Coordinates of C-alpha atoms in Angstrom, one line a residue:
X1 CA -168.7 116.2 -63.5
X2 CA -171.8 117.7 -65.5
X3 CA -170.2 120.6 -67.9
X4 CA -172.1 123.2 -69.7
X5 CA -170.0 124.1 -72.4
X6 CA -171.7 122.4 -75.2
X7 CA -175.0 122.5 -77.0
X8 CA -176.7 120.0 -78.8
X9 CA -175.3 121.1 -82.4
X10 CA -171.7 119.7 -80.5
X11 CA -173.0 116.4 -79.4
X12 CA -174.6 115.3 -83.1
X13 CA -171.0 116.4 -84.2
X14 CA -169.6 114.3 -81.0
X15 CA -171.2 111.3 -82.4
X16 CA -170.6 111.7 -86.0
X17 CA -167.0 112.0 -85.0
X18 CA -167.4 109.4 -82.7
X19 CA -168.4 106.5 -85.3
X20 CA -165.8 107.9 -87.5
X21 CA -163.1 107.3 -85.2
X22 CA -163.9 104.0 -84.4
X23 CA -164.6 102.9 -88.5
X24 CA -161.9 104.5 -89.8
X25 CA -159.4 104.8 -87.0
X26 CA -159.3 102.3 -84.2
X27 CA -159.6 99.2 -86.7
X28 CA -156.3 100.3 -88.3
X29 CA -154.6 102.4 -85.4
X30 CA -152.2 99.3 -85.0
X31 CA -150.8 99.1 -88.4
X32 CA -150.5 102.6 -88.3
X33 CA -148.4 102.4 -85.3
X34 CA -146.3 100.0 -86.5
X35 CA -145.9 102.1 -90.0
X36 CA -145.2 105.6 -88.1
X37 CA -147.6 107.1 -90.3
X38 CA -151.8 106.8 -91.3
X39 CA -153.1 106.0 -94.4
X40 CA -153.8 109.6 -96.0
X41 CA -157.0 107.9 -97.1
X42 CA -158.8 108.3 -93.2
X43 CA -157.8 112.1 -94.0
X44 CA -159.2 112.3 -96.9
X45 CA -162.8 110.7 -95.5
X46 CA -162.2 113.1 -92.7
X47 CA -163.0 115.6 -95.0
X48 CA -165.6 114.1 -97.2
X49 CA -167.6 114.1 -94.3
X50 CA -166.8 117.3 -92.7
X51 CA -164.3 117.2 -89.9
X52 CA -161.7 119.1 -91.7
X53 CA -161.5 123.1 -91.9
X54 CA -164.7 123.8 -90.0
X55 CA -164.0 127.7 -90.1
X56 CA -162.9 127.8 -93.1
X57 CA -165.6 129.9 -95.1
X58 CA -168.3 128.9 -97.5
X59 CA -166.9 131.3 -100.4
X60 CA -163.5 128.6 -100.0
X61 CA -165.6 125.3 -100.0
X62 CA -166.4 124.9 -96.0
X63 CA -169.1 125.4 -93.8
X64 CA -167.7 128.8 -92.1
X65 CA -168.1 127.1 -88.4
X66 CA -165.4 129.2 -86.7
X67 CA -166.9 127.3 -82.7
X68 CA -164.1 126.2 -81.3
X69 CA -165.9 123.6 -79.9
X70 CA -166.0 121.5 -83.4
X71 CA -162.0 121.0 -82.6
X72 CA -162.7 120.6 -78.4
X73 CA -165.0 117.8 -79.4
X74 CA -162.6 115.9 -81.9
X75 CA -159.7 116.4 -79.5
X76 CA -162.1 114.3 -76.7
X77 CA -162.9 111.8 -78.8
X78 CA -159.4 110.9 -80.0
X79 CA -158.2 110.6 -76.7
X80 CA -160.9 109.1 -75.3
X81 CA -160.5 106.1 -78.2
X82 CA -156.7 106.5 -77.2
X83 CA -156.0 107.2 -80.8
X84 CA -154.4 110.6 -80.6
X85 CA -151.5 109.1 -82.6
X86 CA -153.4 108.5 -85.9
X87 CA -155.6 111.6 -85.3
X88 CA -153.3 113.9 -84.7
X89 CA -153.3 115.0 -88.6
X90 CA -156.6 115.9 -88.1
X91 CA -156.1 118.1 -85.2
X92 CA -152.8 119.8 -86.3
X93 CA -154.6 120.0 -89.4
X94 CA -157.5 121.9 -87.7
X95 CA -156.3 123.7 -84.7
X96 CA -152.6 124.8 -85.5
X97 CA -152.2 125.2 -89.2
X98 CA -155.4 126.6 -90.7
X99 CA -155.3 130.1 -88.7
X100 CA -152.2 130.8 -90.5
X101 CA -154.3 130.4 -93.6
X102 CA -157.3 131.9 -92.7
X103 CA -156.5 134.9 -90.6
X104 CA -152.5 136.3 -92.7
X105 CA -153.1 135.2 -96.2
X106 CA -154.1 137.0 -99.3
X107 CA -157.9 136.3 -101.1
X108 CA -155.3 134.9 -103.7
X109 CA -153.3 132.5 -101.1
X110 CA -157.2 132.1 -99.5
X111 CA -158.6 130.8 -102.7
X112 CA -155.7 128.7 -104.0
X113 CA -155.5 127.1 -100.6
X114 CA -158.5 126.7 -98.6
X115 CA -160.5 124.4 -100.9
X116 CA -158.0 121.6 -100.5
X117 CA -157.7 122.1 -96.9
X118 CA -161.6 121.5 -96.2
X119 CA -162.1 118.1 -98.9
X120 CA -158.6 116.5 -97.6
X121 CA -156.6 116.7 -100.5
X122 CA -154.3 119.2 -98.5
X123 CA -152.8 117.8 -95.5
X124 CA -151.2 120.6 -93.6
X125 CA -147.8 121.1 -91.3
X126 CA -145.9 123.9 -89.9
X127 CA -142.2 123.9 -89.4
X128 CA -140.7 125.8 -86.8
X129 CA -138.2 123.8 -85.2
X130 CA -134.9 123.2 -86.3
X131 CA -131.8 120.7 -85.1
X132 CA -130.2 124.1 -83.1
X133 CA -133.6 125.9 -82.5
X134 CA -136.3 124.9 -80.1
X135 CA -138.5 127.1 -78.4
X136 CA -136.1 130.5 -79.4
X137 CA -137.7 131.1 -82.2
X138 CA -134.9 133.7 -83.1
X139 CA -132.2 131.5 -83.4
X140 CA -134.1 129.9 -86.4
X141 CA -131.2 129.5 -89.1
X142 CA -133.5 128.2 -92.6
X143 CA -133.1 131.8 -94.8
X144 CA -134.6 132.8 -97.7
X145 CA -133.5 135.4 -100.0
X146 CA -135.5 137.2 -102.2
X147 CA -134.6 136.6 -106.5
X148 CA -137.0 137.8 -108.6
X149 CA -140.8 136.6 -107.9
X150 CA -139.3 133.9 -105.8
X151 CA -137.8 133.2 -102.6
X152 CA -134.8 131.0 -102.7
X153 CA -134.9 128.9 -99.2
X154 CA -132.2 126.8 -97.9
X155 CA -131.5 125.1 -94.4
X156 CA -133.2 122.3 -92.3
X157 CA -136.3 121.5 -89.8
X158 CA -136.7 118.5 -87.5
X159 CA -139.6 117.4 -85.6
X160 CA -142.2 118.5 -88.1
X161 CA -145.7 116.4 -87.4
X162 CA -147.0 115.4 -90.8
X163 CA -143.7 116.0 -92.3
X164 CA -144.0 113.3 -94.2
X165 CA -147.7 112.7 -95.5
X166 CA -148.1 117.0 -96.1
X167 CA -149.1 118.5 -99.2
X168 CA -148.4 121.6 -97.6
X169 CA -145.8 123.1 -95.1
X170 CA -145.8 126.8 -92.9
X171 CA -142.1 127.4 -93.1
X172 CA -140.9 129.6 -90.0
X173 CA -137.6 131.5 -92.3
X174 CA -135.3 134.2 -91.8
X175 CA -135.9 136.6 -94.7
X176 CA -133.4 139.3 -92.6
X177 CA -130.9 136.9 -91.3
X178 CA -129.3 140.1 -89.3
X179 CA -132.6 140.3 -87.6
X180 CA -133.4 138.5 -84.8
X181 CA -137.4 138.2 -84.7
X182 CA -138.3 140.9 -86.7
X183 CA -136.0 138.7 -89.7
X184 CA -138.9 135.9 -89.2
X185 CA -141.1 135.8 -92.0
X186 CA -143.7 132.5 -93.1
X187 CA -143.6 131.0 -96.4
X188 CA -145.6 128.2 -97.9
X189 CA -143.9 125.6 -99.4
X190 CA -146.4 122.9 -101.4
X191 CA -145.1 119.1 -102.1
X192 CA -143.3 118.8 -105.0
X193 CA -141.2 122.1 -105.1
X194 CA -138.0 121.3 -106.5
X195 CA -135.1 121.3 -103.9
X196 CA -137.5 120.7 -100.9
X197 CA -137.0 117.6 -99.8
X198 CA -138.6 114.7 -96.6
X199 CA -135.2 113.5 -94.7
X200 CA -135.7 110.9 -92.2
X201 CA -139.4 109.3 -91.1
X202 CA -138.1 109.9 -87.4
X203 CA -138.9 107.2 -84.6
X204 CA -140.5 108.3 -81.4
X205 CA -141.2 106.6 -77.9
X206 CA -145.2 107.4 -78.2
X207 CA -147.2 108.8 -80.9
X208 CA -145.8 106.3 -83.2
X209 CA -148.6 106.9 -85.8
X210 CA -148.3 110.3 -85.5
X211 CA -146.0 111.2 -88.9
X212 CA -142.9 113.1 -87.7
X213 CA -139.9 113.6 -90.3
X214 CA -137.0 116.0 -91.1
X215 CA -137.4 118.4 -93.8
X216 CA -134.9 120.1 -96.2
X217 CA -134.2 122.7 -98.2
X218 CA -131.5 123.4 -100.7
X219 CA -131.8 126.1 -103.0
X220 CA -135.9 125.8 -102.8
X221 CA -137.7 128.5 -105.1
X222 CA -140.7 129.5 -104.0
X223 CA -143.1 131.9 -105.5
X224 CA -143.0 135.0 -103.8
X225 CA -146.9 135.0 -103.8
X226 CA -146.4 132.1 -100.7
X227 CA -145.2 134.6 -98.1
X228 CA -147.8 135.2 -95.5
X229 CA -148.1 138.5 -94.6
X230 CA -145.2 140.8 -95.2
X231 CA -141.9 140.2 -94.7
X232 CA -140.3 140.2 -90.9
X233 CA -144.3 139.7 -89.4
X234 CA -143.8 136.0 -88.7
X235 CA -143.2 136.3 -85.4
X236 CA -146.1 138.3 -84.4
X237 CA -147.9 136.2 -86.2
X238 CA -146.5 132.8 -84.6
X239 CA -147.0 134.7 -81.4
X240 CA -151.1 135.3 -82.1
X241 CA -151.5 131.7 -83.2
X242 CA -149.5 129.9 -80.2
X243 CA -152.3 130.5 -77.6
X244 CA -154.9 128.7 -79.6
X245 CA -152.3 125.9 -80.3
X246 CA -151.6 125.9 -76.4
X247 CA -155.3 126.0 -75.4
X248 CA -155.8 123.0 -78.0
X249 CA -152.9 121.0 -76.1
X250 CA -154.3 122.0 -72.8
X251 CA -157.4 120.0 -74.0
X252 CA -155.9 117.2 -75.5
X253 CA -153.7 117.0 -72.3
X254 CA -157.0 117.1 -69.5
X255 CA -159.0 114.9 -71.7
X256 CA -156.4 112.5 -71.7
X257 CA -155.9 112.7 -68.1
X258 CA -159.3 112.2 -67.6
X259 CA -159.7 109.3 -69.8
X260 CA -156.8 107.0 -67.9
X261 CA -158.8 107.9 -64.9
X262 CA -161.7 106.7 -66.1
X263 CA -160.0 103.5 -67.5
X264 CA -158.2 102.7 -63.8
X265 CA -161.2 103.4 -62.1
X266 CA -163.0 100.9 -64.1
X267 CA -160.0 98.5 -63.8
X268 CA -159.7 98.8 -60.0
X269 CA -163.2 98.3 -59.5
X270 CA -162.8 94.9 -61.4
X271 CA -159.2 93.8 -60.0
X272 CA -159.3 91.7 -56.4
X273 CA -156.4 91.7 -54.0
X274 CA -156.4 90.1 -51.2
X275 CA -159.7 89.0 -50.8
X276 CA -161.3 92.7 -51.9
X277 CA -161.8 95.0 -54.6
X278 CA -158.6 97.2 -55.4
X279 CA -160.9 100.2 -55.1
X280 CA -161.8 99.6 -51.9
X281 CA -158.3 100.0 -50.2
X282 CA -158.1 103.2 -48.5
X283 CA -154.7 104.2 -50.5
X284 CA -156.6 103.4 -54.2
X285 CA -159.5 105.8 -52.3
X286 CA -157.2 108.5 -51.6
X287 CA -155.1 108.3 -55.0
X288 CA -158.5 108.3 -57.2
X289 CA -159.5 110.7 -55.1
X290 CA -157.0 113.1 -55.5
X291 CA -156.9 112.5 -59.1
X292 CA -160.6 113.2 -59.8
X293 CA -160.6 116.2 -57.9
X294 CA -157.1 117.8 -59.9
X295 CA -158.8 116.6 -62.6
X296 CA -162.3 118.2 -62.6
X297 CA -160.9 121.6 -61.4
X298 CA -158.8 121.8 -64.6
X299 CA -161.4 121.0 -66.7
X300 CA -163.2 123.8 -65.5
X301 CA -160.3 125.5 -66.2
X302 CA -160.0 125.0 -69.9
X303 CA -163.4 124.9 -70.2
X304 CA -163.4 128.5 -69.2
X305 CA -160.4 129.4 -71.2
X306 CA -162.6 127.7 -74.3
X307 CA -165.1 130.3 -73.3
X308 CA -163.0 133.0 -73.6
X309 CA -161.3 132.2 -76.9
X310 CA -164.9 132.0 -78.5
X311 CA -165.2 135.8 -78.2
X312 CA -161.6 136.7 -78.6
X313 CA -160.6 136.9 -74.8
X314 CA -157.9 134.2 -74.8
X315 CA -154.6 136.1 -74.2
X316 CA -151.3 133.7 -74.4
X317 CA -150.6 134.3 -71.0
X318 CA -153.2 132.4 -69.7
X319 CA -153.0 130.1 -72.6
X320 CA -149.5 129.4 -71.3
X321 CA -150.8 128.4 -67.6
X322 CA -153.5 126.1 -69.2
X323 CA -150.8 124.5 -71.1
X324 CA -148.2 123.9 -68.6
X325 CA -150.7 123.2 -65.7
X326 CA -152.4 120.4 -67.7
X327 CA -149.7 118.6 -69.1
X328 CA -148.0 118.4 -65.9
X329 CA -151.2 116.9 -64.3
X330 CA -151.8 114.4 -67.1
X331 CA -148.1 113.0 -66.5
X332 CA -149.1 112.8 -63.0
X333 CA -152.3 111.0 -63.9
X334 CA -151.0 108.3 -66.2
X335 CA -147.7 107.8 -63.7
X336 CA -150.1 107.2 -60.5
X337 CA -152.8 105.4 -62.9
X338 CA -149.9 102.9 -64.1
X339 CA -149.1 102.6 -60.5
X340 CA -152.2 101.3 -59.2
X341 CA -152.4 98.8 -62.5
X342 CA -149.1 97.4 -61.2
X343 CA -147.6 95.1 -63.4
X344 CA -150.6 95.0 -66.1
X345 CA -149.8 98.9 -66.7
X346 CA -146.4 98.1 -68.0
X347 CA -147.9 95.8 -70.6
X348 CA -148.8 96.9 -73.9
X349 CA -152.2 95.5 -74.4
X350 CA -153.4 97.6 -71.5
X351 CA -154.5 101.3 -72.6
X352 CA -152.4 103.2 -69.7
X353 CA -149.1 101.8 -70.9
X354 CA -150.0 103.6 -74.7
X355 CA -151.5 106.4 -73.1
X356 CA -148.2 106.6 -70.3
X357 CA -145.8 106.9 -74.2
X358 CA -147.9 109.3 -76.0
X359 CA -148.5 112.0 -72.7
X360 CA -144.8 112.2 -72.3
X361 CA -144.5 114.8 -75.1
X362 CA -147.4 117.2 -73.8
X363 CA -145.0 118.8 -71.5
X364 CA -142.7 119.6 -74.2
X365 CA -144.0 121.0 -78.1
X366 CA -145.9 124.2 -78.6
X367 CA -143.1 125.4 -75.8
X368 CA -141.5 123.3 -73.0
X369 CA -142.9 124.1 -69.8
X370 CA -140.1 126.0 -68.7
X371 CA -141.2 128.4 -71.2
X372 CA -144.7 128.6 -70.2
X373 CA -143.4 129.7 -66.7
X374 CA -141.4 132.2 -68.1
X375 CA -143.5 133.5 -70.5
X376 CA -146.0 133.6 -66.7
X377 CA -143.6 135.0 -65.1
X378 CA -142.7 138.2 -67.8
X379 CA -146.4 139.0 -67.1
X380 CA -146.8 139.2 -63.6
X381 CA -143.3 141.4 -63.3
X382 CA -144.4 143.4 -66.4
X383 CA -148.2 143.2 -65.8
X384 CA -149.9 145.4 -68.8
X385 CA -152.5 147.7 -67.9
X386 CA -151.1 148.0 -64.7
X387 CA -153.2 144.9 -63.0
X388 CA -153.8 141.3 -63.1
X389 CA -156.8 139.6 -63.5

């Protein structure tokens, strides 16, 4: 399918990106893997050469490149490499932490923080989740109480990705714990503040270099100068940045789905059975058929939805359908994909038995599915404006 939504400045980025991925990724994705976490040196070369922070202003040490399309093009590559494991720091890095620094922090916080962010001494996270708090944000139970110029923070947060190679960590807290979401407020906590602590480097089924851990907090002081925004704004402020983490997922999830495709296409063009190419059965015609036609039409899709959130257009609603829409079509790509491998997809070597573990998740963080629907659903009974588009 021929798509317009690049221009030439995207495709000398695409292949800059593209060699790095496959010097500095793919040779050591395996040991990686088997570690549960990347070598914070391929971040930090990430951002000697300029894939980290892309909007982040010249006056702060970046190149002030707010395109969307920079992050598009290095979620494409990764998946297309079947890396998305190891490059995930680089694209929660990119697409889900730095609006919280760029678009509700202080010149101060700006200064202080952005530099590092850009060159790849700052790894980023955000921590929302918590053992007894998914997707209800409200029921977030980590407080922290104002004493002095500090913030004292105590509780816990589970599934954080970079959790355990960040230098720096969004903290979703109740500052008003009588509150329910107008008690959230954000607060930065940097490595090596004394009673934050890394709890366990957890295991997952896929993703396995993607860093995950626990994170602590037991009497944490943290400069009051780290809050973002004022206090009791953190869920508005979760709420603006979820539909650009949701679009982001949306294209990690249909580029993923695309590359399987492309892999089993290629395979059942070379596999025989009896007597005759794989692809030439009339059910492998009718199942690649199907799948390249889903496929393209949510493309176009998110492509569109890319569009929109270049001039400020992208509302979460439709965020949320691009989300739930795409993950659910990628599961269904890899599952029928694996199927037509037959036994070879159920063996590791084979790039549709990695890419079958590390999809599974796509239908659940940034928001189950379920959530999309509802959050779908609350718009078309409580349309604003008065219409639908």
């Amino acid at each position: 399918m021929r798509r317009d939504l690049f221009d030439d400045v995207h495709e000398d980025f695409r292949a800059s990106f593209r060699a790095f991925v496959r010097n500095e990724i793919v040779p050591h994705h395996e040991k990686w893997e088997a570690a549960g976490r990347v070598d914070k040196a391929m971040f930090r070369a990430a951002g000697e050469l300029g894939f980290l922070g892309m909007a982040v202003p010249e006056e702060y040490g970046g190149p002030g490149e707010g395109d969307f399309r920079f992050n598009v093009v290095i979620s494409e590559e990764l998946q297309r490499a079947n890396v998305i494991g190891s490059g995930m720091c680089i694209t929660l890095h990119n697409d889900i932490v730095l609006p919280y620094l760029l678009g509700a922090t202080t010149e101060e916080q700006r200064a202080r923080w952005l530099p590092g962010f850009v060159t790849g001494e700052t790894m980023g996270a955000i921590s929302m989740t918590e053992p007894g708090a998914g997707s209800d944000l409200a029921a977030i139970r980590t407080t922290a109480a104002r004493d002095g110029d500090h913030y004292v923070l105590n509780g816990s947060k589970t599934f954080v990705t970079n959790g355990m190679n960040c230098d720096l960590v969004v903290v979703a807290v109740k500052t008003d714990p009588a509150q329910a979401h107008r008690g959230l407020s954000l607060i930065v906590v940097e490595d090596g503040t004394e009673g934050f602590g890394h709890g366990r480097h957890l295991r997952k089924i896929g993703l396995r270099s993607q860093d995950t851990a626990e994170l602590f907090f037991s009497d944490a002081r943290v400069p009051a100068a780290n809050l973002l925004g004022e206090p009791g704004t953190g869920f508005g402020t979760l709420m603006r940045n979820l539909a650009q983490e949701r679009l982001a997922l949306s294209v990690s999830a249909i580029t993923g789905a695309r590359a399987v495709l492309d892999w089993t296409i290629d395979y059942c063009r070379e596999r025989e059975v009896f007597g005759q190419r794989l692809s030439s059965l009339q059910n492998t015609k009718f199942v690649l058929a199907e799948l390249d036609t889903a496929t393209d039409v949510a493309q176009v899709y998110v492509d569109h939805l890319v569009r929109r959130h270049l001039t400020g257009d992208l509302d979460p609603e439709d965020a949320a359908k691009a989300k739930w829409w795409t993950t659910e079509l990628q599961q269904d790509v890899v599952n029928r994909c694996l199927q037509l491998h037959g036994g070879y997809g159920f063996m590791e070597e084979y790039p549709v038995a990695r890419a079958f573990l590390d999809a599974r998740v796509q239908t659940i963080y940034a928001g189950t599915n379920e959530i999309m629907k509802e959050i779908i659903g609350r718009s078309i009974d409580n349309p604003r404006g008065g219409e639908r588009r």
